[in-house]
Short mmCIF file of C-alpha atoms and ligand atoms in Angstrom, two decimals:
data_model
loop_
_atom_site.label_atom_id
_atom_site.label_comp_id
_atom_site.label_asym_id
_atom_site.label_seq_id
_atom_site.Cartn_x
_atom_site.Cartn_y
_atom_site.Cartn_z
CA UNK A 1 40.28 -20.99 -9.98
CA UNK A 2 41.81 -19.43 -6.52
CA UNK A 3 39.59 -16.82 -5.31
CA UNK A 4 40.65 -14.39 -2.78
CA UNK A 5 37.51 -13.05 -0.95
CA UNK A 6 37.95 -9.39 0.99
CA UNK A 7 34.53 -8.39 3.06
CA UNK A 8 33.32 -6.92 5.98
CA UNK A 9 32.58 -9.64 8.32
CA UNK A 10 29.57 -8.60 10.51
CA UNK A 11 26.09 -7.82 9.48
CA UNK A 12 25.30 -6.19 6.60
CA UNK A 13 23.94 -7.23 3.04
CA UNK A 14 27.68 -6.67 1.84
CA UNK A 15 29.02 -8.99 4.00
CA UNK A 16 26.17 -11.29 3.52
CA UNK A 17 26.81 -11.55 -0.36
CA UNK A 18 30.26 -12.00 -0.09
CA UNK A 19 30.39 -14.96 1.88
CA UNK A 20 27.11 -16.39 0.44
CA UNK A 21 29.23 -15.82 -2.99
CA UNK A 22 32.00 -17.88 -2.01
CA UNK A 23 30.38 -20.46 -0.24
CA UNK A 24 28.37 -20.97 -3.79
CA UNK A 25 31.68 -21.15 -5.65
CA UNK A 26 33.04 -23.69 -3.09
CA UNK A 27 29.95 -25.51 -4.16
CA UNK A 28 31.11 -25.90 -7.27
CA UNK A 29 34.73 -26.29 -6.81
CA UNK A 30 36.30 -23.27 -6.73
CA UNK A 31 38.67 -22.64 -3.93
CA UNK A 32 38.01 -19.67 -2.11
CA UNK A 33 40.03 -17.50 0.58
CA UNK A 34 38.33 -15.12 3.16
CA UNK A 35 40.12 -12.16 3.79
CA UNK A 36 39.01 -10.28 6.87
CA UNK A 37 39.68 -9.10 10.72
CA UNK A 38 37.04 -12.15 12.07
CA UNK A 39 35.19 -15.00 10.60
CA UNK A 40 32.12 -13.40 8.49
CA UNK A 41 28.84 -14.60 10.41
CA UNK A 42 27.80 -16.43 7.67
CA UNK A 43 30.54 -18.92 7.26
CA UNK A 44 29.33 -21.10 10.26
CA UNK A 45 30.52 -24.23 8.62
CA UNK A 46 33.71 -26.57 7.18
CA UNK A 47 33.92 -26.79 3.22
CA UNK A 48 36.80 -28.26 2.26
CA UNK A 49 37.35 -25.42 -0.55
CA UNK A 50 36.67 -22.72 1.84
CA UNK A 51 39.95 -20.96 4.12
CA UNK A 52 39.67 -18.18 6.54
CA UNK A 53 42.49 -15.91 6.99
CA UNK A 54 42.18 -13.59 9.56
CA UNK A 55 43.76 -10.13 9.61
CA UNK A 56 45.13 -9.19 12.86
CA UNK A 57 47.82 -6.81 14.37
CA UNK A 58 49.23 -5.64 17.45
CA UNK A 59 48.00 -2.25 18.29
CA UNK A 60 51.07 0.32 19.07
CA UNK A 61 49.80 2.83 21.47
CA UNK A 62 51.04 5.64 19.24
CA UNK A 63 48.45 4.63 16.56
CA UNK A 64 45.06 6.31 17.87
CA UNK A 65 43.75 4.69 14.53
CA UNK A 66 44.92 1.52 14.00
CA UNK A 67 46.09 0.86 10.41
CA UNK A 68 43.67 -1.93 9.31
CA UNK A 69 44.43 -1.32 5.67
CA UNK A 70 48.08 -1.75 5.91
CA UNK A 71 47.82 -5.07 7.93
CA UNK A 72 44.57 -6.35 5.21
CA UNK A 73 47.19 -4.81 2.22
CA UNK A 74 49.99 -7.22 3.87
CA UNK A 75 47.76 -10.09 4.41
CA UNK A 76 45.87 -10.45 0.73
CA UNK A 77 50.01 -10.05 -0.79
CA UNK A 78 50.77 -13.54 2.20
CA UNK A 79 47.70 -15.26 0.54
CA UNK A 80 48.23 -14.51 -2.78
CA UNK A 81 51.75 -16.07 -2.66
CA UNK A 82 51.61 -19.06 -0.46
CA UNK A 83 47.86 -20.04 -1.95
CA UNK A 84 48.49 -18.57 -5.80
CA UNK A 85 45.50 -16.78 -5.95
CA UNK A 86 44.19 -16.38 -9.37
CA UNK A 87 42.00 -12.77 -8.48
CA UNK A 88 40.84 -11.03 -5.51
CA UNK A 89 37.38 -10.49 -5.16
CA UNK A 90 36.83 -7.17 -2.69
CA UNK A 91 32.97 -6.32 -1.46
CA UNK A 92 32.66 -2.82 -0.41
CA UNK A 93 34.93 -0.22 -1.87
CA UNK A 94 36.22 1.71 1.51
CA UNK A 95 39.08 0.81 2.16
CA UNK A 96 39.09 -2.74 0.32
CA UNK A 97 39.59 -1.69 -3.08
CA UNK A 98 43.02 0.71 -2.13
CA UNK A 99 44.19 -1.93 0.10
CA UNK A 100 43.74 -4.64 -3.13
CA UNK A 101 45.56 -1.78 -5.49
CA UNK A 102 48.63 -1.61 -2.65
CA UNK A 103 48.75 -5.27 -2.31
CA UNK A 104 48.62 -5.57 -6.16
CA UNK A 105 51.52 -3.14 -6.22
CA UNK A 106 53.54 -4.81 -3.48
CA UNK A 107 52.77 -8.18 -5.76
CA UNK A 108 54.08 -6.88 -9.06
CA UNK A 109 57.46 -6.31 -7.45
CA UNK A 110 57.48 -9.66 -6.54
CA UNK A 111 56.58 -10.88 -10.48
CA UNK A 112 53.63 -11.60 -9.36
CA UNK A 113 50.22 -10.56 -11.34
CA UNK A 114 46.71 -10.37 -8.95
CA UNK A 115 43.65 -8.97 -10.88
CA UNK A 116 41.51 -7.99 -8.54
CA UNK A 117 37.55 -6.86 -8.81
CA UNK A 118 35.80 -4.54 -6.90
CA UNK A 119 31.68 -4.74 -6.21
CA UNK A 120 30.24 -1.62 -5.03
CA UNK A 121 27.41 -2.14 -2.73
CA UNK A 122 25.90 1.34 -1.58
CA UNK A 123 27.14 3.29 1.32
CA UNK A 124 30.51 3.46 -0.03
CA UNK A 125 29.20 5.16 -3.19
CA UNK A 126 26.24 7.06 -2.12
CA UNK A 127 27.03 8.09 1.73
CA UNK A 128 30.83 7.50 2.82
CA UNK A 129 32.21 7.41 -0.45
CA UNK A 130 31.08 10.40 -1.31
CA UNK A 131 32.16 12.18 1.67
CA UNK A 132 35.30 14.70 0.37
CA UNK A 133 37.68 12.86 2.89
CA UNK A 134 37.81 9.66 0.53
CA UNK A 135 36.84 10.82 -2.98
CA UNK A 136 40.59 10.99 -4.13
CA UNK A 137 41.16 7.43 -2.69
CA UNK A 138 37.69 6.21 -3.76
CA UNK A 139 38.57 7.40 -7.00
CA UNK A 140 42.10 5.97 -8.03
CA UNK A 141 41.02 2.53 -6.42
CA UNK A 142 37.67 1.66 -8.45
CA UNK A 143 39.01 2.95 -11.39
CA UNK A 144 42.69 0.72 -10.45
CA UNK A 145 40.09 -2.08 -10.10
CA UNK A 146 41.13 -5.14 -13.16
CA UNK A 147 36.86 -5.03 -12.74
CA UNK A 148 34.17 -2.93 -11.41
CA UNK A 149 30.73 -4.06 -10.43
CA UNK A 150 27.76 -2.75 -8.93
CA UNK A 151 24.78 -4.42 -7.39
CA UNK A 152 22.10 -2.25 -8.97
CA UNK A 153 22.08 -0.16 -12.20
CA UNK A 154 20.96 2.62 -9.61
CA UNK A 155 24.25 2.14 -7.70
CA UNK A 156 25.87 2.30 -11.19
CA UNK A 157 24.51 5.44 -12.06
CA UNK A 158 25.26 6.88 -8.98
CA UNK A 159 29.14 6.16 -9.35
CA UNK A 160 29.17 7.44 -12.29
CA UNK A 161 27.57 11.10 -11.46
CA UNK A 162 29.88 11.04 -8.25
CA UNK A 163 33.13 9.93 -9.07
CA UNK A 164 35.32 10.81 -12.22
CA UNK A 165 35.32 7.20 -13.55
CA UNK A 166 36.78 5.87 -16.31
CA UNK A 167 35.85 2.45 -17.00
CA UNK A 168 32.93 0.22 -17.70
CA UNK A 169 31.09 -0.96 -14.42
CA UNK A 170 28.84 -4.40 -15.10
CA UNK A 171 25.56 -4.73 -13.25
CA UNK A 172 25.39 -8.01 -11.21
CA UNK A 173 22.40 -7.82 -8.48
CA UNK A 174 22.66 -9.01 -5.39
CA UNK A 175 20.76 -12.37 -5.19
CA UNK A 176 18.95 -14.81 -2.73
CA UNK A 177 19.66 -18.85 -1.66
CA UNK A 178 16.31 -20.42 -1.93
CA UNK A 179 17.41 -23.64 -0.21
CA UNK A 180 17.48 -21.01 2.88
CA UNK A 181 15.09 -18.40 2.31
CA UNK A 182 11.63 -20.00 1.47
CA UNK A 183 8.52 -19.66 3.49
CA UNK A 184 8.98 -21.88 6.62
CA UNK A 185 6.16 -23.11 9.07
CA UNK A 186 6.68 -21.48 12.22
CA UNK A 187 2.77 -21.20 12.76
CA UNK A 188 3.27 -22.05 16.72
CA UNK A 189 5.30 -19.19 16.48
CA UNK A 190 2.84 -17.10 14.69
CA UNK A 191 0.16 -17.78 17.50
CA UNK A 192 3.10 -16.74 20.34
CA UNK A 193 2.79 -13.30 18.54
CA UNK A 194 -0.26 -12.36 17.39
CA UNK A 195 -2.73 -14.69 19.53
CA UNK A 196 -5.61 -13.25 18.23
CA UNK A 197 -4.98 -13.36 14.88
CA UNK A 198 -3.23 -9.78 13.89
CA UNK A 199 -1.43 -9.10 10.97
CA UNK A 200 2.56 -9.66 11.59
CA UNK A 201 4.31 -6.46 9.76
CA UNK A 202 8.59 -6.82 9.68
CA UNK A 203 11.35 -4.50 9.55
CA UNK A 204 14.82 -5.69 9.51
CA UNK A 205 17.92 -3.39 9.73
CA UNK A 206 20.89 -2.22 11.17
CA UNK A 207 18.86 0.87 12.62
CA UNK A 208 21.26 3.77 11.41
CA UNK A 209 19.91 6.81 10.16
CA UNK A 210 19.69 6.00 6.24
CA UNK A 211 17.22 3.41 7.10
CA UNK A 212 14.62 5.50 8.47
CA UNK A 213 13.50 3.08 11.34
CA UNK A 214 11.33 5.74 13.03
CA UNK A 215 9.14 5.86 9.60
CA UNK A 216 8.03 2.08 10.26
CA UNK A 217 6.75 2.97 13.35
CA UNK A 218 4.80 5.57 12.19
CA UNK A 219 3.51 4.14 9.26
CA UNK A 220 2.51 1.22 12.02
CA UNK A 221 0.47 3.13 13.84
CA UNK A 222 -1.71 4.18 10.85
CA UNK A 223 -1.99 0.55 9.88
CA UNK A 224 -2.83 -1.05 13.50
CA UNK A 225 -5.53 1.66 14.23
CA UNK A 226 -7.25 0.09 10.46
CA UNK A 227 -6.25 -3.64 10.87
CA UNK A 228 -5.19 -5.30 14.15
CA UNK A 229 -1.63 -5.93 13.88
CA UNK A 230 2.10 -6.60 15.28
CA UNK A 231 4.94 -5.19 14.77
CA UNK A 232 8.56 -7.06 14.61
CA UNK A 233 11.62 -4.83 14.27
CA UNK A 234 14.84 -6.77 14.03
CA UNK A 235 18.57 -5.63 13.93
CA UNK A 236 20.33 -3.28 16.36
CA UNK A 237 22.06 -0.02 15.78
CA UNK A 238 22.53 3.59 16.67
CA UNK A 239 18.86 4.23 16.12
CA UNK A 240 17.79 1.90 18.13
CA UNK A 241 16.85 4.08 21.39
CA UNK A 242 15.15 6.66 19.38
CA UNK A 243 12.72 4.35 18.00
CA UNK A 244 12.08 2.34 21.01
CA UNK A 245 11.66 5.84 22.70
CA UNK A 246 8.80 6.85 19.53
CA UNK A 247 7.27 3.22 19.84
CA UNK A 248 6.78 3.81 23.66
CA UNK A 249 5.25 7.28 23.31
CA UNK A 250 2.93 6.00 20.12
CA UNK A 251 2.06 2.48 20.45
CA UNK A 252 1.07 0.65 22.83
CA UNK A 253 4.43 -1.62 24.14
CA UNK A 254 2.44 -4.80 23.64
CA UNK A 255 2.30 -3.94 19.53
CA UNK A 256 5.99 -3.88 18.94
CA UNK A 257 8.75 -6.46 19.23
CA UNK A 258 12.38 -5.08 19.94
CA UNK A 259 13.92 -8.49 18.92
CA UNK A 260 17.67 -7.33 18.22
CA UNK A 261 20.42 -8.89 15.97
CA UNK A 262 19.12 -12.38 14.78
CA UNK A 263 20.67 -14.84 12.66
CA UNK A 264 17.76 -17.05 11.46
CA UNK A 265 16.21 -13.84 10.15
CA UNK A 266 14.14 -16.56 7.79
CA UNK A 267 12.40 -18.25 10.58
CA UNK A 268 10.69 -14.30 11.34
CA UNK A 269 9.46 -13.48 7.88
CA UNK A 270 7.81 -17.19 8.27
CA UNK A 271 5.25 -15.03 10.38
CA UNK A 272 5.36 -12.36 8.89
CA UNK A 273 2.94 -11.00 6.46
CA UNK A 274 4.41 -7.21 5.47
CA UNK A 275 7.94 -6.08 5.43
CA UNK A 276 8.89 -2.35 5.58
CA UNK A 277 11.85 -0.62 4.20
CA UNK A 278 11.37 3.15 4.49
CA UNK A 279 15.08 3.87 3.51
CA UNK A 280 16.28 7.53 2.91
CA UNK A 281 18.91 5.46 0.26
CA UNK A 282 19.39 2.02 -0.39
CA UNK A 283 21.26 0.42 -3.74
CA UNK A 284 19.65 -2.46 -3.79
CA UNK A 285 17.58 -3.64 -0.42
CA UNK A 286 18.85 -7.28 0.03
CA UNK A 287 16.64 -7.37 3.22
CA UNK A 288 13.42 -6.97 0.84
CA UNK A 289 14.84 -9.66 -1.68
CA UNK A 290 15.22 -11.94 1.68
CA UNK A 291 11.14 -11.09 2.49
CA UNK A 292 10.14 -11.39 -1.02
CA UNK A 293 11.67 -14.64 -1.13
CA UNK A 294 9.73 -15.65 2.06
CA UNK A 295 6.49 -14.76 0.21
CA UNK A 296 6.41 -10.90 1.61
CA UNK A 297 5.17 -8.24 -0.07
CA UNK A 298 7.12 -4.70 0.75
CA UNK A 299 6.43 -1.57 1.51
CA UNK A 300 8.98 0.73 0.80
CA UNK A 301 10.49 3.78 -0.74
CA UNK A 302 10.89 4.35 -4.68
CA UNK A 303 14.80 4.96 -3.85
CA UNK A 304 18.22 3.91 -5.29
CA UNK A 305 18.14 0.19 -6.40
CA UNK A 306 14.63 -0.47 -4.54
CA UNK A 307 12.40 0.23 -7.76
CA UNK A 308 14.56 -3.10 -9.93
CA UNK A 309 13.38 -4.72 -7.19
CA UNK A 310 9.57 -3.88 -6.09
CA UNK A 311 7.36 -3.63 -8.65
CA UNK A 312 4.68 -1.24 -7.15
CA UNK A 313 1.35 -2.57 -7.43
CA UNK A 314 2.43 -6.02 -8.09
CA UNK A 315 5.25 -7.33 -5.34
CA UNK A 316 4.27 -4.37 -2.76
CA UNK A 317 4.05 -0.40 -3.00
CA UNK A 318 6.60 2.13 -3.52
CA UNK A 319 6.44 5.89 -1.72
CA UNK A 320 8.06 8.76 -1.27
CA UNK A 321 11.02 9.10 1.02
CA UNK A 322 9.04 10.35 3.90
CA UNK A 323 5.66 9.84 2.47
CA UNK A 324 4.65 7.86 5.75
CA UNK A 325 0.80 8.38 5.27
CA UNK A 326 1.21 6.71 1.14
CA UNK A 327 3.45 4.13 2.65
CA UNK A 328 0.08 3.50 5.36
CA UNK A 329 -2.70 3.82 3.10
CA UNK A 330 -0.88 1.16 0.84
CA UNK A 331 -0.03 -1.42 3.89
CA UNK A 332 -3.65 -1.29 4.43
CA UNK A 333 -5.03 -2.24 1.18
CA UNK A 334 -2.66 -5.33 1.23
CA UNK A 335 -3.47 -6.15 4.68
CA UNK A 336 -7.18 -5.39 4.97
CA UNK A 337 -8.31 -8.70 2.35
CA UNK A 338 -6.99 -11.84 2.55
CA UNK A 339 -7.17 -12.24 -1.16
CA UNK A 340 -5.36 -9.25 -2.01
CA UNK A 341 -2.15 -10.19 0.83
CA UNK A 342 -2.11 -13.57 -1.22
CA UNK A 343 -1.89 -12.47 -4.45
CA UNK A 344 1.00 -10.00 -3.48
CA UNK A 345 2.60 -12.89 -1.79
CA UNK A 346 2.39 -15.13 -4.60
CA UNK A 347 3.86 -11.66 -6.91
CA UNK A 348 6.95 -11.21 -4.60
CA UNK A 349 7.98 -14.90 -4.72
CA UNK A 350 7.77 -14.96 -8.10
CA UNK A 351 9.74 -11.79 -8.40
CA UNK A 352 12.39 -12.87 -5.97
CA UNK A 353 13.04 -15.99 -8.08
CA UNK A 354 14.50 -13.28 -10.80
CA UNK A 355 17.46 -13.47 -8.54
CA UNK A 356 17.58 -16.42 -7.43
CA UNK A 357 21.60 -18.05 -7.03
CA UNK A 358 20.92 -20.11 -9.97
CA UNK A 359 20.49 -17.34 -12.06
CA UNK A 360 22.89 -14.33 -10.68
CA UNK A 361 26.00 -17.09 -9.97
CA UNK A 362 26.84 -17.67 -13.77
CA UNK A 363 27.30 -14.04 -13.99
CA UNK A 364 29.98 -13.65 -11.29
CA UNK A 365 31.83 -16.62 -13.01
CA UNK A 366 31.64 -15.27 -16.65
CA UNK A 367 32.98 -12.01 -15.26
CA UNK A 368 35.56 -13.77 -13.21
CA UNK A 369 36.89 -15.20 -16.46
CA UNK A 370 36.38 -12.32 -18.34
CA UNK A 371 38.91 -10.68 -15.73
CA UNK A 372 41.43 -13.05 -15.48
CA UNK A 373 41.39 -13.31 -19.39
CA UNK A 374 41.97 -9.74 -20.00
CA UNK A 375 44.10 -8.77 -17.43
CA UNK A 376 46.63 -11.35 -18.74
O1 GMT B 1 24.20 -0.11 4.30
C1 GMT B 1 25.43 -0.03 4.27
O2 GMT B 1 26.04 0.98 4.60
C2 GMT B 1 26.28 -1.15 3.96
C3 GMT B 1 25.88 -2.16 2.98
C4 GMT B 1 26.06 -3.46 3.69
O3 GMT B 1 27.20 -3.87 3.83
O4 GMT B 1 25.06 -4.00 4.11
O5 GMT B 1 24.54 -2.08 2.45
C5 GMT B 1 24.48 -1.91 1.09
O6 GMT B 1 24.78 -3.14 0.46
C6 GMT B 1 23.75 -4.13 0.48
C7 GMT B 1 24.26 -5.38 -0.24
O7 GMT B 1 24.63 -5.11 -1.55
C8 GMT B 1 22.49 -3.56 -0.19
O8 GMT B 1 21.45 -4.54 -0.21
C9 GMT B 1 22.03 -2.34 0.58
O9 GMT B 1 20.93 -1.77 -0.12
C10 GMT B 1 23.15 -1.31 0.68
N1 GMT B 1 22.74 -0.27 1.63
C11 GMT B 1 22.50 0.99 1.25
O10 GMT B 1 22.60 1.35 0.09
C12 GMT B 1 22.05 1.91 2.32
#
């Protein structure tokens, strides 16, 4: 099968699933096309299976916005024809999923049939999407979709109580490569750190305001005044000065790492031995699968997708949105024993395995031919 793949190319857990998707179907033979306005960060390597086709355009100084969706609309109809794609795969529905139903349009004049399938990932249901500006668009292009799915039942539900739609949407969760994500020895690295033996406690996001990145800190504090600890916040983002402005008036600047965008996000939750994700919403949390997977427990809230993911008491806690003095009190039971941090770490592997590629992969390709079946 000819799979076109339509993604946002920088950071972000979409992003991150769509290429880690098609690189997995290259794997096993499928031919895949990337879609998109730069090479997705994750695609650092040749497969023979695997083409990038990058959508550019000349801006025209009338346009104060340029018109990315027209040129990606153009671009997936070029592919389609000169590669005979069998279905287009878009991650994220704004604007990929009206930009698949034009090209899909422009195709059909040209006897030319492209299913296409749309994955909803979070933001673009729960925040953006929702916003009144897209709704209408939103709207017509999940329910245009040949196939709808969602990366949590939570994210599921949520489409459904915020957007009139009329078809079935299938739960596929977002899922984790174990050859990549495994508990690594960086225990040099570990004594760099914390050089007296503190407790290493993670955060990893692209600090904008749904994430809450000013909660970690907080709930920090509480935990390094109980157990001697560090604190490693990775990613970069709007939020960014506001935290490090918090962190400097509440801890002391030794205690917390500013470390930035990093791409071996892996070889950090090596080290680390908490991860927190204090999110206001999140669908799914693909950044807690990733710590789980390095033998992590979490701290986090009970939002959105989180709870399919954390089991509270077993892989990590679960608090209220907010509810940094819960979210404290819990990091410190897990960090204050050494017996109790293993047996959470041994939980959250075992947890994380749930979705492992292995098992979530079959269930994109079923659906694929599911799709291409009925939309014959
Ligand atoms: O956070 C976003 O706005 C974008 C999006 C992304 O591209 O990273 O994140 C969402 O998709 C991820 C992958 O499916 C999920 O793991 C994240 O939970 C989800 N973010 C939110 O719901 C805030």
């Amino acid at each position: 099968m000819k799979i076109g793949i339509v993604c946002y190319p920088t950071y972000g857990g979409s992003g991150v699933i769509a290429t880690e998707l098609g690189k997995a179907l290259a794997d096993k033979g499928y031919t895949v096309h990337f879609i998109t306005y730069k090479q997705p960060f994750r695609l650092d390597s040749f497969h023979e299976n695997i083409f990038f086709h990058e959508v550019n355009f000349t801006n025209y100084p009338l346009f104060e916005y340029p018109p990315y969706e027209i040129a990606l609309s153009s671009k997936i109809v070029d592919v389609a024809i000169n590669e005979k794609l069998d279905l287009l795969h878009v991650h994220y529905a704004i604007p990929h999923a009206s930009a698949a139903y034009l090209a899909k349009q422009i195709l059909k004049e040209r006897n030319y049939h492209l299913p296409f399938i749309t994955t909803l990932h979070g933001t673009d249901i729960t925040l953006v999407g929702k916003d009144e500006t897209f709704v209408p668009v939103v709207t017509f292009s999940i329910n245009q979709s040949d196939g709808i799915t969602s990366v949590s039942d939570s994210l599921k539900q949520d489409t459904y109580a915020n957007f009139d739609i009329k078809k079935d949407i299938a739960v596929i969760p977002n899922f984790i490569d174990f050859t990549r994500f495994k508990k690594l020895n960086k225990e040099h690295f570990r004594k760099v750190i914390a050089k007296n033996g503190e407790r290493i406690v993670v955060h990893t996001s692209n600090f904008r305001k749904v994430k809450r990145v000013e909660d970690v800190v907080k709930v920090f504090c509480q935990i390094k005044a109980a157990v001697p600890s560090k604190l490693l916040l990775v990613g970069d983002g709007p939020e960014r000065q506001n935290v490090e402005k918090l962190a400097r008036q509440v801890c002391n600047e030794d205690d917390v790492y500013f470390l930035g965008k990093q791409e071996a996000v892996e070889e950090l939750l090596a080290i680390a031995d908490l991860f927190i994700l204090p999110s206001e919403t999140e669908s799914f949390g693909l950044a807690a699968l990733e710590a789980m997977a390095c033998e992590v427990p979490v701290i986090s809230t009970n939002t959105g997708g989180i709870p399919e993911i954390n089991i509270h008491g077993v892989t990590g806690f679960m608090s209220a949105v907010g509810d940094v003095d819960d979210m404290a009190k819990n990091a410190i039971h897990i960090l204050s024993d050494d017996q109790t941090l293993a047996q959470f770490r041994a939980n959250a592997i075992t947890q994380a395995k749930v979705f492992s590629l292995e098992n979530i992969l079959p269930q994109y390709e079923s659906y694929y031919r599911k799709i291409v079946e009925s939309s014959k």
